[in-house]
GROMACS .gro file of C-alpha atoms in nm:
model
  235
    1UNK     CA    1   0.000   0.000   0.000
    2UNK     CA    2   0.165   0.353  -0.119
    3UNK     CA    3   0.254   0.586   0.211
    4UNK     CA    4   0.120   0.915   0.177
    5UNK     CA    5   0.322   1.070   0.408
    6UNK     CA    6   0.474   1.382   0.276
    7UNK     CA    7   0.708   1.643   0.451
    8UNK     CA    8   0.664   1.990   0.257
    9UNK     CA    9   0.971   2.220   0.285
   10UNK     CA   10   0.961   2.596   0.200
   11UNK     CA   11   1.292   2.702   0.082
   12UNK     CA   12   1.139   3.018  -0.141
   13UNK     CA   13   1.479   3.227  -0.273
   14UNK     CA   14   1.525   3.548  -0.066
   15UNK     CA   15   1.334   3.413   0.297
   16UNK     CA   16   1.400   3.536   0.608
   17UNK     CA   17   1.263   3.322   0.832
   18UNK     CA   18   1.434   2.918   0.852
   19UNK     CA   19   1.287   2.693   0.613
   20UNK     CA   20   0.947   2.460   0.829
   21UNK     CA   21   0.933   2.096   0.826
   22UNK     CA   22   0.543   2.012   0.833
   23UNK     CA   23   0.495   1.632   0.846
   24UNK     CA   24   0.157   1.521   0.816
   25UNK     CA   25   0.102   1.222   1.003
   26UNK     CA   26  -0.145   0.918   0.848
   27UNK     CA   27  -0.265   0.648   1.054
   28UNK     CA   28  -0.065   0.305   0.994
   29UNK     CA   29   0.257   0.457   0.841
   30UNK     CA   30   0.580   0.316   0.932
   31UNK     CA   31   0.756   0.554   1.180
   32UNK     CA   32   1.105   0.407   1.051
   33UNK     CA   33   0.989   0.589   0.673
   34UNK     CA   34   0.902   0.910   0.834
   35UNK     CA   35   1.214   0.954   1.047
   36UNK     CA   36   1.425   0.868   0.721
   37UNK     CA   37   1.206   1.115   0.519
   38UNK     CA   38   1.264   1.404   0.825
   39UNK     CA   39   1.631   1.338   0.854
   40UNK     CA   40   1.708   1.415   0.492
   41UNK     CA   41   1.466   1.678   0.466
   42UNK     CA   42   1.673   1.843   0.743
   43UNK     CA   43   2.002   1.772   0.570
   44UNK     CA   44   1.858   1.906   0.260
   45UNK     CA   45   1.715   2.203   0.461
   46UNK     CA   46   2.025   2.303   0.655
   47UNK     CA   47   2.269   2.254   0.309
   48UNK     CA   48   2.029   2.491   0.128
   49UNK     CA   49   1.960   2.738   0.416
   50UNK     CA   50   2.382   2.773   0.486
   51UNK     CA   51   2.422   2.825   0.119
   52UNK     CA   52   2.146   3.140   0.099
   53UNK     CA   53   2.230   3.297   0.395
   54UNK     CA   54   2.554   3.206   0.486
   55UNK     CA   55   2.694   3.564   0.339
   56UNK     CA   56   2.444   3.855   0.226
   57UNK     CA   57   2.343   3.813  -0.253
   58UNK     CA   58   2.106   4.009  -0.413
   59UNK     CA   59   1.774   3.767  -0.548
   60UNK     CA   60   1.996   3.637  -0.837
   61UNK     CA   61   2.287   3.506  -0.649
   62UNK     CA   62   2.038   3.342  -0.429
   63UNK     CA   63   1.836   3.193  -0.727
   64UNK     CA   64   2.190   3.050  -0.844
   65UNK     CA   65   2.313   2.936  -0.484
   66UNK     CA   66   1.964   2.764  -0.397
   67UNK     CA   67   1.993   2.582  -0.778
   68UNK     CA   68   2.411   2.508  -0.731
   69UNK     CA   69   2.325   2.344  -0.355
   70UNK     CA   70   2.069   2.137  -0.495
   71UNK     CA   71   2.248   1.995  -0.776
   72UNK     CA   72   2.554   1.939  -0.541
   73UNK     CA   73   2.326   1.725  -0.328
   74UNK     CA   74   2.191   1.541  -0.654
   75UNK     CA   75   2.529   1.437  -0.764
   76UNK     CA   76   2.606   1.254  -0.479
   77UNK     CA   77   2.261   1.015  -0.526
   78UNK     CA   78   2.220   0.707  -0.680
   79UNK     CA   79   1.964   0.816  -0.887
   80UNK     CA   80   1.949   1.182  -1.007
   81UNK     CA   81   1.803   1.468  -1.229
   82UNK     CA   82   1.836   1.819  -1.290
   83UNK     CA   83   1.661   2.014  -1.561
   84UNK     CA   84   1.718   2.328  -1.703
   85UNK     CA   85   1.372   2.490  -1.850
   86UNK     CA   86   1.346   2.748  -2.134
   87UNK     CA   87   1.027   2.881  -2.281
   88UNK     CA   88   0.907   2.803  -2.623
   89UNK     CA   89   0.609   2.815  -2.738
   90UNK     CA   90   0.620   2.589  -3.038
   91UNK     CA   91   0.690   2.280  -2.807
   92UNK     CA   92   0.489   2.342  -2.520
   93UNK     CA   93   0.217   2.633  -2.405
   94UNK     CA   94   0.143   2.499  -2.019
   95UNK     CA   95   0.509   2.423  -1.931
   96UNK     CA   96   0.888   2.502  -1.953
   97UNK     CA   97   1.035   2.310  -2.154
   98UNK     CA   98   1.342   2.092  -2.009
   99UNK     CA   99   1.656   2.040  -2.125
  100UNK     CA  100   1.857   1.750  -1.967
  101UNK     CA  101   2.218   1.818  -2.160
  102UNK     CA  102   2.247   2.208  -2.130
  103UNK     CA  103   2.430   2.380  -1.868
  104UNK     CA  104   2.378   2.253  -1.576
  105UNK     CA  105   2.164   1.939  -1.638
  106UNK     CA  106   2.250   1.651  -1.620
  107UNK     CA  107   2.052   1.269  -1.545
  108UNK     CA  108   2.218   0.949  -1.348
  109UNK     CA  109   2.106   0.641  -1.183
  110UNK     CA  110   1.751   0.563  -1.423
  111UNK     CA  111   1.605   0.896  -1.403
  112UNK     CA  112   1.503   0.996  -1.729
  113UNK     CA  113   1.322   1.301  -1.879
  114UNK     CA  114   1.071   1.185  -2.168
  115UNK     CA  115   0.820   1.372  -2.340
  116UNK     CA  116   0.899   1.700  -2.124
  117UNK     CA  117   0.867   1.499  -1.844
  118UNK     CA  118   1.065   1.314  -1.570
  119UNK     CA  119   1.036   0.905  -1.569
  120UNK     CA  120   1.102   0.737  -1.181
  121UNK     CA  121   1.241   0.428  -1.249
  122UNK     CA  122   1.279   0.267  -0.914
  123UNK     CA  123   1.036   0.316  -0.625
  124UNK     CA  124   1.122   0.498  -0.316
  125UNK     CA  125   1.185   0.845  -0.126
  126UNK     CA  126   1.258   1.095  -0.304
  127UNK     CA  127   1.319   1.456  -0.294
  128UNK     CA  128   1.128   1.668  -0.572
  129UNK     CA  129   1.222   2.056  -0.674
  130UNK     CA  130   1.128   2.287  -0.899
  131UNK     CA  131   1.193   2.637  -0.982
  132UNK     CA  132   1.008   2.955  -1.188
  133UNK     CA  133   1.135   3.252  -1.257
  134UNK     CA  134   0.977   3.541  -1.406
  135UNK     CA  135   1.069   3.910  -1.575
  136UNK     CA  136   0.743   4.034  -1.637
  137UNK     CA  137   0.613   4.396  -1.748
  138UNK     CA  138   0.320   4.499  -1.572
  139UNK     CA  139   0.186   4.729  -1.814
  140UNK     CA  140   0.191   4.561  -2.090
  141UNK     CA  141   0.090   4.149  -1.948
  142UNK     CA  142  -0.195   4.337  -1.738
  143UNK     CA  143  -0.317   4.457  -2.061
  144UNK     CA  144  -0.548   4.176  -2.094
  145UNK     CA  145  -0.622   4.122  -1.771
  146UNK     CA  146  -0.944   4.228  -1.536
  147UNK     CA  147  -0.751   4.128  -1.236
  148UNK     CA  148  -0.664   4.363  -0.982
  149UNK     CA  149  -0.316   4.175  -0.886
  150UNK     CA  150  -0.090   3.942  -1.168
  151UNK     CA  151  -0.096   3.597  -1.039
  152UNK     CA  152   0.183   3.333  -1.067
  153UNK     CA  153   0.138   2.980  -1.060
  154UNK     CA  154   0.387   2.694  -1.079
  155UNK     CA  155   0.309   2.330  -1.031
  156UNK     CA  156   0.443   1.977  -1.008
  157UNK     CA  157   0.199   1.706  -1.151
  158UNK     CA  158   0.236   1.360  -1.113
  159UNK     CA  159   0.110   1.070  -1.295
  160UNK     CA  160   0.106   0.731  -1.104
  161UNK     CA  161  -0.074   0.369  -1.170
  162UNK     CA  162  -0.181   0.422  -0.782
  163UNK     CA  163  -0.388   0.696  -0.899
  164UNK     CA  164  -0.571   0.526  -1.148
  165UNK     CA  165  -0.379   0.627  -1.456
  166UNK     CA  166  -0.439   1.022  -1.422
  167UNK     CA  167  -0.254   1.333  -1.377
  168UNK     CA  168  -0.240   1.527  -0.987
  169UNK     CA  169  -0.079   1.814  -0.838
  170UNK     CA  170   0.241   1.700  -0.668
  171UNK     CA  171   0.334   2.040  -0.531
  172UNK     CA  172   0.195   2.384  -0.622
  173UNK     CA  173   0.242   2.747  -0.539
  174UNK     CA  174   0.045   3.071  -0.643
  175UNK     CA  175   0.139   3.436  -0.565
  176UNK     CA  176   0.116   3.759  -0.665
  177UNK     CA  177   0.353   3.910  -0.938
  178UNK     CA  178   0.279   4.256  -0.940
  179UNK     CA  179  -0.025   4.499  -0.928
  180UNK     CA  180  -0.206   4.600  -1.280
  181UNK     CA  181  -0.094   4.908  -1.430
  182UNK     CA  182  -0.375   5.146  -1.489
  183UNK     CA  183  -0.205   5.425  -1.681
  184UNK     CA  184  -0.138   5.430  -2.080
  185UNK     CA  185   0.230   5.510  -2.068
  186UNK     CA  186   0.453   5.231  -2.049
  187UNK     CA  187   0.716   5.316  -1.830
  188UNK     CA  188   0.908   4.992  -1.925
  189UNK     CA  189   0.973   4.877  -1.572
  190UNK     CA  190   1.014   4.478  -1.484
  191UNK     CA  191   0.920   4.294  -1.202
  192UNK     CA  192   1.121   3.981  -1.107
  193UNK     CA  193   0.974   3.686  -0.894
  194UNK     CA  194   1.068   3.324  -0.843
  195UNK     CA  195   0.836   3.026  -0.721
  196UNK     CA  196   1.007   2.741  -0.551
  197UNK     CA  197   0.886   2.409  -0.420
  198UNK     CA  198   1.036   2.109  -0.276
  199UNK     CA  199   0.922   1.815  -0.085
  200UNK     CA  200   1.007   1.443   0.013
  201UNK     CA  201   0.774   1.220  -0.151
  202UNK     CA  202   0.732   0.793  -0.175
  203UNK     CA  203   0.732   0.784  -0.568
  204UNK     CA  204   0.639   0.448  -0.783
  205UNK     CA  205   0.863   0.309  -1.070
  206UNK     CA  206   0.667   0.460  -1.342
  207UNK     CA  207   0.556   0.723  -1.234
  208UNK     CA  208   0.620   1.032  -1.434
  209UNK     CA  209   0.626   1.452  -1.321
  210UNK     CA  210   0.550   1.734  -1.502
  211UNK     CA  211   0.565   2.098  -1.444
  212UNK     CA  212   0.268   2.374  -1.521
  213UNK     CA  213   0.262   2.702  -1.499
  214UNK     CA  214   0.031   3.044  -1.545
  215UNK     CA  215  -0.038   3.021  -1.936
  216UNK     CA  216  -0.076   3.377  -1.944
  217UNK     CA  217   0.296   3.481  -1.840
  218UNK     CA  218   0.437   3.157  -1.911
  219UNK     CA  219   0.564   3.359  -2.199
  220UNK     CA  220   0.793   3.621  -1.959
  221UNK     CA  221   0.998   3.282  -1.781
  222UNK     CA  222   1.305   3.303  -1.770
  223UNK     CA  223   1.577   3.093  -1.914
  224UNK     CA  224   1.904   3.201  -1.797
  225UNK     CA  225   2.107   2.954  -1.608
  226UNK     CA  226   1.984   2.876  -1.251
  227UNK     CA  227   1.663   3.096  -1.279
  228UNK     CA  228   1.420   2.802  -1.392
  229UNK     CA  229   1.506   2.450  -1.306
  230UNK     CA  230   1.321   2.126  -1.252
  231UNK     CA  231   1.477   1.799  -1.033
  232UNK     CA  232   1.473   1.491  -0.805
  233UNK     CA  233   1.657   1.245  -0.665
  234UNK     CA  234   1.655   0.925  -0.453
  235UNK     CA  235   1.743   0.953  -0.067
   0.00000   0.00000   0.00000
């Protein structure tokens, strides 16, 4: 029977406050799982929060220490991925889209991306990331808008057997970019905001993740190195 225990970290770029450690308990799981899944959540935690605010970086050295830690960590697992995402609208209009042999990237140990999305091979723990960032221009992506705020969205989907064959949300995150611009001039001024998320999960071999984000402003993502990224790997 599949655990659905899950320990949800926070680790957003630029926090103040020490990344939380929320498990949520479920009658009948094994307390020898959950212990495992809290220690490396801590490691993970305590690597991550030394690297951000171990000396004082503006939002982009953070974005780039937060994605260097984490692929650190995944080099030293069994089983590993790490994604770099572009956008580009002639291969995908509800995603990045993930590149596996680009900068950074890189995939070890039966992790595979396929079809824009990542392939678990064995079953186990493992921890899941993913990153957006954003340049956006208020004035002119509020144009078409009857919102009062710009609202980013960024989520991790999973499609298991154990769910019947269909797609879920794995992890997701919505905040707000920016307020609309009323006034005609366009002053040409960008707002930058990143979405993180990262948890421990029990994933099934076959199972397969995806990434979605806000269709609307998927177009302003950004796809420098270390500002949008997608991962996992086995504890």
């Amino acid at each position: 029977m599949q655990s659905n225990r899950k320990f949800v970290l926070d680790m957003e770029p630029g926090a103040q406050e020490p990344p939380q450690v929320v498990p949520l308990q479920k009658k009948g799981a094994s307390w020898r799982l959950g212990g495992l899944a809290a220690i490396a959540t801590l490691c993970i935690a305590g690597a991550v929060l030394f690297t951000m605010h171990g000396q004082v970086s503006h939002e982009g050295d953070q974005d780039e220490d937060l994605r260097h830690t984490l692929r650190q960590i995944s080099l030293k697992a069994k089983a590993a991925i790490h994604l770099e995402g572009e956008y580009n609208s002639k291969l995908s209009n509800d995603s990045a889209v993930w590149h596996s042999e680009v900068g950074q990237a890189f995939a070890q140990g039966g992790l595979k991306l396929e079809d824009n999305n990542i392939t678990v091979s064995q079953s186990g723990l493992y921890f899941v990331y993913s990153q957006a960032s954003f340049r956006i221009n208020c004035h002119k992506a509020s144009r078409d808008s009857h919102e009062q705020f710009l609202h980013l969205s960024h989520t991790v989907m999973r499609w298991s057997e154990s769910y019947g064959g269909v797609w879920k949300p794995l992890l997701s995150s919505v905040r707000s970019a920016c307020k609309k611009v009323e006034t005609e001039q366009d002053t040409g001024e960008h707002w930058f905001n990143s979405i993180y998320l990262g948890a421990v999960f029990s994933l099934n071999r076959g199972d397969k993740l995806h990434t979605m984000s806000n269709e609307k402003l998927l177009e302003h993502l950004e796809g420098e190195d270390g500002k949008t990224f997608f991962g996992v790997f086995a504890l």
